[in-house]
mmCIF file of C-alpha atoms in Angstrom:
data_model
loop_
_atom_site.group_PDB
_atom_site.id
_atom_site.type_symbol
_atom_site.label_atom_id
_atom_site.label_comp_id
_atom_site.label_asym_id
_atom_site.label_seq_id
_atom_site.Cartn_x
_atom_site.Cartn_y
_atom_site.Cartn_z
ATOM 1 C CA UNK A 1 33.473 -48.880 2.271
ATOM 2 C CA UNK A 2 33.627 -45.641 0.832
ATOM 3 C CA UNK A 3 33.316 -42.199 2.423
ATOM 4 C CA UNK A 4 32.412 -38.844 0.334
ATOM 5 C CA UNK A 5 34.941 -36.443 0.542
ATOM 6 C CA UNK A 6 33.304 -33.056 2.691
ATOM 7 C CA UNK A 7 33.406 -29.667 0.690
ATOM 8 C CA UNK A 8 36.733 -27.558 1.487
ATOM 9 C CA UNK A 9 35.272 -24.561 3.847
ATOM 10 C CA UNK A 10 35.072 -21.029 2.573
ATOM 11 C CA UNK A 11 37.091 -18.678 4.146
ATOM 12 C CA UNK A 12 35.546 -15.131 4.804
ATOM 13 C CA UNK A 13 35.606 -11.921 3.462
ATOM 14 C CA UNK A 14 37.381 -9.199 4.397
ATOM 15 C CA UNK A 15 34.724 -6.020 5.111
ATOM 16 C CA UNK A 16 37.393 -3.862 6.261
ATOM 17 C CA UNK A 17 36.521 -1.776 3.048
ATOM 18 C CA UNK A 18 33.679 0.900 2.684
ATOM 19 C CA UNK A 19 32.286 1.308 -1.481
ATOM 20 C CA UNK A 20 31.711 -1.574 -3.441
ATOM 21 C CA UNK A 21 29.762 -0.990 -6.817
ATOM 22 C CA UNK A 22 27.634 -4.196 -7.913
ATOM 23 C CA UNK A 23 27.533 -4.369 -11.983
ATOM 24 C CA UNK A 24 25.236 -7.360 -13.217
ATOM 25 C CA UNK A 25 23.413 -8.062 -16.372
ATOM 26 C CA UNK A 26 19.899 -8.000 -15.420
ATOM 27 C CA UNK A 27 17.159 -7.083 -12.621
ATOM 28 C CA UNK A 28 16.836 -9.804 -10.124
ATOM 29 C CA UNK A 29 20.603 -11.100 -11.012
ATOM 30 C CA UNK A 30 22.063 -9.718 -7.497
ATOM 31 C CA UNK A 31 18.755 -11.151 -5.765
ATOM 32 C CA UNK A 32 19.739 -14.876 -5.946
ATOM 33 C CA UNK A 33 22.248 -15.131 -4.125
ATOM 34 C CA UNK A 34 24.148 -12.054 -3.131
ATOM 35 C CA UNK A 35 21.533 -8.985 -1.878
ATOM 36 C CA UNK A 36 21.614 -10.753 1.715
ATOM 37 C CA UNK A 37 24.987 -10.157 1.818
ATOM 38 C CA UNK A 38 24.449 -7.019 0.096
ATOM 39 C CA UNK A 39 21.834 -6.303 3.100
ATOM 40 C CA UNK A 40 24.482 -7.299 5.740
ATOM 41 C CA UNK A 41 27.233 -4.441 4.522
ATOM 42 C CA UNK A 42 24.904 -1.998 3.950
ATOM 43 C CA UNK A 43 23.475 -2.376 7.727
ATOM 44 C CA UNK A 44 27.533 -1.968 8.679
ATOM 45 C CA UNK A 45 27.424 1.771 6.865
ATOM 46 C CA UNK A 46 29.269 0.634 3.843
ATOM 47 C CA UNK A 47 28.191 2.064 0.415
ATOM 48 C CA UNK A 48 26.906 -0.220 -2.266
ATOM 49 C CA UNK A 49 26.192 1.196 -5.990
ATOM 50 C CA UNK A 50 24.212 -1.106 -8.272
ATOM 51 C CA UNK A 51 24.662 -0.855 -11.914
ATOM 52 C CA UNK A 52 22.560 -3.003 -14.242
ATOM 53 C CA UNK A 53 23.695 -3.814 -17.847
ATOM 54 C CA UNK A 54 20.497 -4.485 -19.022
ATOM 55 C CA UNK A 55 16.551 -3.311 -18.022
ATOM 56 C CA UNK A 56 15.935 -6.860 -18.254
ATOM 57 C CA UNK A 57 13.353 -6.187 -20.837
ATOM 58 C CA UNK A 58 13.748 -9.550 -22.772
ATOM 59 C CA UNK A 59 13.106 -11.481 -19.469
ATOM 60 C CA UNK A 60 8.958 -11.849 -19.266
ATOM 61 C CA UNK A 61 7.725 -13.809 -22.238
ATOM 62 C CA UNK A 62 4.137 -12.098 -22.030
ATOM 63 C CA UNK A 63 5.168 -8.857 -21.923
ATOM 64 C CA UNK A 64 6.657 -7.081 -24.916
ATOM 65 C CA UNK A 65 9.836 -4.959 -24.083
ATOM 66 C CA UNK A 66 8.987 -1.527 -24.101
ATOM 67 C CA UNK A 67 6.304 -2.445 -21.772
ATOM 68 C CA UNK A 68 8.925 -4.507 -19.611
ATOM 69 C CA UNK A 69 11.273 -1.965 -19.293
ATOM 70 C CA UNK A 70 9.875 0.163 -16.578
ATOM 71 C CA UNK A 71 8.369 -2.170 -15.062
ATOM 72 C CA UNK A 72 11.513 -4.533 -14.215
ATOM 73 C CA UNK A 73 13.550 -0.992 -13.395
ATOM 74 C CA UNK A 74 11.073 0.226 -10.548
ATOM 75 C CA UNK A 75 11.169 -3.461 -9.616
ATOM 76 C CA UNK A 76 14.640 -3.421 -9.496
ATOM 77 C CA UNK A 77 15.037 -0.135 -7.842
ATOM 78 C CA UNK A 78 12.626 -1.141 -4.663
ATOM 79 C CA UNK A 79 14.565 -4.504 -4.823
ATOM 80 C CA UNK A 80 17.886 -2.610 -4.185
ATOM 81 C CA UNK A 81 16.227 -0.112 -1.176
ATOM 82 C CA UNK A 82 14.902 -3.179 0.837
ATOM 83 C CA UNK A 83 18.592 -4.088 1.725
ATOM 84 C CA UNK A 84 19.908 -0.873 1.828
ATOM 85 C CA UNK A 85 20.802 0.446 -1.643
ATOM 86 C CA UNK A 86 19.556 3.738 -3.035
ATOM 87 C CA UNK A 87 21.355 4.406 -6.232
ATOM 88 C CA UNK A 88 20.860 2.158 -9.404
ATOM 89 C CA UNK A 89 21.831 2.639 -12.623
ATOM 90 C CA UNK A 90 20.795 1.258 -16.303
ATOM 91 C CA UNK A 91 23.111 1.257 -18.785
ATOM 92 C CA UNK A 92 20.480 0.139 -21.700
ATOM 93 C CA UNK A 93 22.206 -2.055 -23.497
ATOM 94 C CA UNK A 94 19.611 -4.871 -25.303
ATOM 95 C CA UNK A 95 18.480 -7.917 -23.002
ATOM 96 C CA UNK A 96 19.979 -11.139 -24.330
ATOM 97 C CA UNK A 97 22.066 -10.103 -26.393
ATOM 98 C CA UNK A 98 24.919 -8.092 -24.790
ATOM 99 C CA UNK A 99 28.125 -8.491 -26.628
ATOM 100 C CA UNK A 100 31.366 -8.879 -24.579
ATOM 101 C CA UNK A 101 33.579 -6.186 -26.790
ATOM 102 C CA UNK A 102 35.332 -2.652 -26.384
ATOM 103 C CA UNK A 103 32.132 -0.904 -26.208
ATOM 104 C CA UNK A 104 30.895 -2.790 -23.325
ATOM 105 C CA UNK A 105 34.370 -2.909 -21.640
ATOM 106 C CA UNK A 106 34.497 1.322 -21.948
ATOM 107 C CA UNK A 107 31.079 1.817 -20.556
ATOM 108 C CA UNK A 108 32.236 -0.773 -17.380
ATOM 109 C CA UNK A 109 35.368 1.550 -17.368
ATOM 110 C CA UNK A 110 33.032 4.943 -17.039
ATOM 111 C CA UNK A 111 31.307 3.699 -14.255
ATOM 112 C CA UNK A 112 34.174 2.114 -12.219
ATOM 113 C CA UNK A 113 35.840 5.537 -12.306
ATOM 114 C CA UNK A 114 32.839 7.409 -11.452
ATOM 115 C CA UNK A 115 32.095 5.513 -8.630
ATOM 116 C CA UNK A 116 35.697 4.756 -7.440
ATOM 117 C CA UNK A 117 35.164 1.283 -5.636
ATOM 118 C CA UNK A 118 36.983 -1.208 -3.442
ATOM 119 C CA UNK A 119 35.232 -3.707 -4.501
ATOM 120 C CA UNK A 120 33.302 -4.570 -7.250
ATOM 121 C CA UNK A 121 30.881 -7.645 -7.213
ATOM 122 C CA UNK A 122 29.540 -9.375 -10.449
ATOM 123 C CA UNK A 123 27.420 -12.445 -10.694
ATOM 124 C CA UNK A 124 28.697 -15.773 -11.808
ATOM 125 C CA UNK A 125 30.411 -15.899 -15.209
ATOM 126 C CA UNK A 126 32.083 -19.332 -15.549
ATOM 127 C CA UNK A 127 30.186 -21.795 -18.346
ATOM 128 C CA UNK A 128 27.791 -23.476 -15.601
ATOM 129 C CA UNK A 129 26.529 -23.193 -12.454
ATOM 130 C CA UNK A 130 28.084 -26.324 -11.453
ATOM 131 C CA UNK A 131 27.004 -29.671 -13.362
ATOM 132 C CA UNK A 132 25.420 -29.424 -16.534
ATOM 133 C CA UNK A 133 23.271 -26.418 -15.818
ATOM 134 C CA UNK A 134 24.684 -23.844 -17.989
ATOM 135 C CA UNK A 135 25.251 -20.250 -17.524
ATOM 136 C CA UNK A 136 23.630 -17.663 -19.664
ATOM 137 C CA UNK A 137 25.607 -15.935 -22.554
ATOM 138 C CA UNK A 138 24.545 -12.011 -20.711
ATOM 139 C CA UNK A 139 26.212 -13.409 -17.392
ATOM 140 C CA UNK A 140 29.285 -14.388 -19.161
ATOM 141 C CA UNK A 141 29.972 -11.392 -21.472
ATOM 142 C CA UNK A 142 29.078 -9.035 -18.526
ATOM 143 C CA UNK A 143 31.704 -10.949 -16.380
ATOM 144 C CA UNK A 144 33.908 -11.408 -18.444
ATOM 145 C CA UNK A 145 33.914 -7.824 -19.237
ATOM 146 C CA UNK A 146 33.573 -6.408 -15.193
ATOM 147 C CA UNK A 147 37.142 -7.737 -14.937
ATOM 148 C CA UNK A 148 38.971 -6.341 -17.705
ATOM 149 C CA UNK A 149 36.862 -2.647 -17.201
ATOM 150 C CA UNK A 150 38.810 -2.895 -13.835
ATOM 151 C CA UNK A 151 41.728 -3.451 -15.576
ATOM 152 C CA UNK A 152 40.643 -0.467 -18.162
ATOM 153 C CA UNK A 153 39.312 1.786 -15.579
ATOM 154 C CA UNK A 154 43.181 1.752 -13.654
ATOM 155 C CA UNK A 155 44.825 2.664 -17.035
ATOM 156 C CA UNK A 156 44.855 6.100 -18.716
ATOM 157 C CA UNK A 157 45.935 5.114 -21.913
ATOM 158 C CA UNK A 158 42.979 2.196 -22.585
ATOM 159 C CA UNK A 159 39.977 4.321 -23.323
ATOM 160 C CA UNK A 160 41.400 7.794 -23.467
ATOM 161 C CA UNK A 161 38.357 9.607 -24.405
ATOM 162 C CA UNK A 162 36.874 8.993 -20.995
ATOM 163 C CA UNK A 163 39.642 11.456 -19.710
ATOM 164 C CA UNK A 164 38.275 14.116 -22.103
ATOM 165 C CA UNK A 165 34.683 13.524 -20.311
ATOM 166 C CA UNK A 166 36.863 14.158 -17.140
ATOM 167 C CA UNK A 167 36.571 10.200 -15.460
ATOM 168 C CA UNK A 168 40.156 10.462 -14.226
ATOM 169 C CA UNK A 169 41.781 6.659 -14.072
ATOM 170 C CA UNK A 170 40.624 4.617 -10.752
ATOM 171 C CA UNK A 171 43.610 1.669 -10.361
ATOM 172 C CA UNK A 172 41.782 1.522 -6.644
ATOM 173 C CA UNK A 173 39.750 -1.876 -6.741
ATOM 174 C CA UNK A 174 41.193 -4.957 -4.193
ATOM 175 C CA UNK A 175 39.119 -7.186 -5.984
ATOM 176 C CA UNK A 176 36.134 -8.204 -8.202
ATOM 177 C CA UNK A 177 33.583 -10.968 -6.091
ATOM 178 C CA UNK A 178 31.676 -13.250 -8.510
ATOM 179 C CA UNK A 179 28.437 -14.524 -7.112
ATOM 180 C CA UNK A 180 26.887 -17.637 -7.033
ATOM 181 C CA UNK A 181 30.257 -19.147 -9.378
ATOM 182 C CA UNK A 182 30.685 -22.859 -8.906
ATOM 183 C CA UNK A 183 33.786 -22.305 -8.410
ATOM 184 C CA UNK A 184 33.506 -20.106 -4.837
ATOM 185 C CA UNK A 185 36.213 -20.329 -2.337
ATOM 186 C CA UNK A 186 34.785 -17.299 0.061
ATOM 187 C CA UNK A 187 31.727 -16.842 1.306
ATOM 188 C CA UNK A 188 29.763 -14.396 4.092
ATOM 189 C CA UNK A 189 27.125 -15.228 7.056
ATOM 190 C CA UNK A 190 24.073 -13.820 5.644
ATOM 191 C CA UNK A 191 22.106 -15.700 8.532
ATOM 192 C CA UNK A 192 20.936 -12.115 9.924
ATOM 193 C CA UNK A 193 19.966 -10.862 6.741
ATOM 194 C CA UNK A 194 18.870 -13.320 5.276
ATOM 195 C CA UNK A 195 15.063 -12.548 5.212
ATOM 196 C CA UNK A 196 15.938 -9.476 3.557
ATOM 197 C CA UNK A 197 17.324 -11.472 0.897
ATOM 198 C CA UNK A 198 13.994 -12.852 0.390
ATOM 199 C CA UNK A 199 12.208 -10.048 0.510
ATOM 200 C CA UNK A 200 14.486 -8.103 -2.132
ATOM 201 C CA UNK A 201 14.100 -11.031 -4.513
ATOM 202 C CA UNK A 202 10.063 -11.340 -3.791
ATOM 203 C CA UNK A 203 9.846 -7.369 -5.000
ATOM 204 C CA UNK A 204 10.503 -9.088 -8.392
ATOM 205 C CA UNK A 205 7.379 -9.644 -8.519
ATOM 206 C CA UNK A 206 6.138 -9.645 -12.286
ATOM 207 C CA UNK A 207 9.531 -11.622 -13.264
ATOM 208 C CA UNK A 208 8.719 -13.953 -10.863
ATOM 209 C CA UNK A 209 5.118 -14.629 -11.952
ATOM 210 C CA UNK A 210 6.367 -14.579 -15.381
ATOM 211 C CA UNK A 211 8.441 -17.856 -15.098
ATOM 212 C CA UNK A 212 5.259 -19.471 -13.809
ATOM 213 C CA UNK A 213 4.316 -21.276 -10.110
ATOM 214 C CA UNK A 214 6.289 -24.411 -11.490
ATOM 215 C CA UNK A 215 9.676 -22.951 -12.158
ATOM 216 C CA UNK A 216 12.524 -23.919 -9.648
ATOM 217 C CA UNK A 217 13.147 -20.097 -9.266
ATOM 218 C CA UNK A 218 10.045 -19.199 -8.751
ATOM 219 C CA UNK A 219 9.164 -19.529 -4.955
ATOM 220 C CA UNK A 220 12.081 -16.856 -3.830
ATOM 221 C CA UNK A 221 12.211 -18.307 -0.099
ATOM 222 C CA UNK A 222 12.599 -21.914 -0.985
ATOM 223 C CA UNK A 223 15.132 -21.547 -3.849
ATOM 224 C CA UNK A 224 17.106 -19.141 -1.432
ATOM 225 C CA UNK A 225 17.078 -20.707 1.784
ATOM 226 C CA UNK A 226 18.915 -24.248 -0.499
ATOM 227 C CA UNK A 227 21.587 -21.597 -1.635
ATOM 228 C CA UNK A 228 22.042 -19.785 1.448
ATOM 229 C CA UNK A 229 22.071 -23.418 3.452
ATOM 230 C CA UNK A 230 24.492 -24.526 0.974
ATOM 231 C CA UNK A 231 27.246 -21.769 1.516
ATOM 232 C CA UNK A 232 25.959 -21.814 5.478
ATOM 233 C CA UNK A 233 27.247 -25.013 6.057
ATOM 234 C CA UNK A 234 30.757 -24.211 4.260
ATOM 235 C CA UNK A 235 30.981 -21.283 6.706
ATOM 236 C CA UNK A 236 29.824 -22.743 9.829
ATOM 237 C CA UNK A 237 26.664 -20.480 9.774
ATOM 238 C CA UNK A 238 23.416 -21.438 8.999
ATOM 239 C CA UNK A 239 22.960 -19.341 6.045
ATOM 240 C CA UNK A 240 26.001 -17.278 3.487
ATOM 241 C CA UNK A 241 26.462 -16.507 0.312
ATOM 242 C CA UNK A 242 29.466 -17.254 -1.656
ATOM 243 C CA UNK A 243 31.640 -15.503 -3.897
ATOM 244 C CA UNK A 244 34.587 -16.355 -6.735
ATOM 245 C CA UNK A 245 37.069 -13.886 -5.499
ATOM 246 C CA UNK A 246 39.402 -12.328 -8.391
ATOM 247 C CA UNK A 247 42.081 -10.161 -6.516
ATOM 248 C CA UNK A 248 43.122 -7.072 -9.085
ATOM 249 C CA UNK A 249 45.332 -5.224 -6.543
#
């Protein structure tokens, strides 16, 4: 007889911090999986920046770019207020095809010193998303590239121009928190915030009907409430979200 070995448990986040900054490739990135928890901090008074890579103009196949643009950004900005989070930023750099490099890694620098953070929360950067599902190649380079900024952005000599547009270095981030990674170890009880979650994904609302009613990421609730059960039952909650945690102090 054989017996399936049961998940390790995910031990929980510390939230004895007060500004986190959120830097993800796209609109809608943050939304599955992490704005519920998003939703529960900024209910506790802590201050949550969100800075998007991308407009996500590449993401609805109908819709050419300069038309998508705005559209996805207001989408993204009433996303962020429904749990909580008034300030969003768009760095403009081309959808799809963001390069992992120096000039990605400097711009990641600016904005971790302007905004000084604890924490800083990315989405899910490893190859897959667990299995054979693979990860996209924006997720990765932005990822890959949120770490090392916080490396840059605590060093005065990587990037030195930034101290001539006065961004003094910020060495003050505990940690970056990956998203949705397959390879989580930490997670949060979203369970009273988790219909915000749903709601702040839902206000995606041209993405979503662009990927069509068939699409497994397409009815927010249902794809959300797996996730959120998922990480729930590693907690001992009925719904979380989970994070890759990268300490950097």
């Amino acid at each position: 007889m054989t017996t399936e070995s049961r998940p390790e448990p995910y031990e929980t986040l510390p939230e004895d911090w007060e500004r986190a900054l959120a830097i993800v490739a796209h609109p809608d990135d943050l939304e599955y999986g992490a704005a519920a928890a998003i939703a529960r901090w900024a209910r506790q008074g802590k201050r949550i920046t969100y800075v998007m890579v991308t407009s996500g103009e590449a993401g609805i196949d109908g819709l050419e770019p300069d038309k998508c643009r705005p559209l996805r950004e207001a989408e993204q900005v009433e996303s962020a207020r429904i749990v909580g989070v008034d300030t969003v930023e768009f760095l403009g750099h081309p959808d799809g095809v963001i390069e992992y490099g120096l000039p990605l890694r400097r711009d990641l620098s600016r904005v971790i010193r302007r905004h000084r953070p604890e924490i800083v929360i990315t989405g899910n950067f490893r190859d897959t998303w667990g299995g054979a599902f693979l990860n996209q190649a924006d997720h990765i380079a932005v990822g890959r590239a949120v770490v090392d900024a916080v490396r840059d952005a605590g060093n005065r000599w990587v990037f030195r121009e930034l101290l001539d547009e006065g961004h003094q270095p910020w060495g003050g981030v505990r940690a970056v928190w990956a998203s949705g990674s397959p390879e989580s170890g930490h997670g949060v009880d979203t369970t009273e915030d988790f219909a915000a979650g749903v709601a702040s994904l839902e206000a995606h609302t041209a993405y979503l009907a662009g990927l069509g009613q068939d699409h497994q990421m397409a009815d927010a609730a249902e794809f959300l409430e797996g996730m959120g059960r998922a990480a729930g039952a590693r907690l001992g909650t009925r719904f979380g979200a989970a994070f890759e945690v990268f300490p950097m102090g």
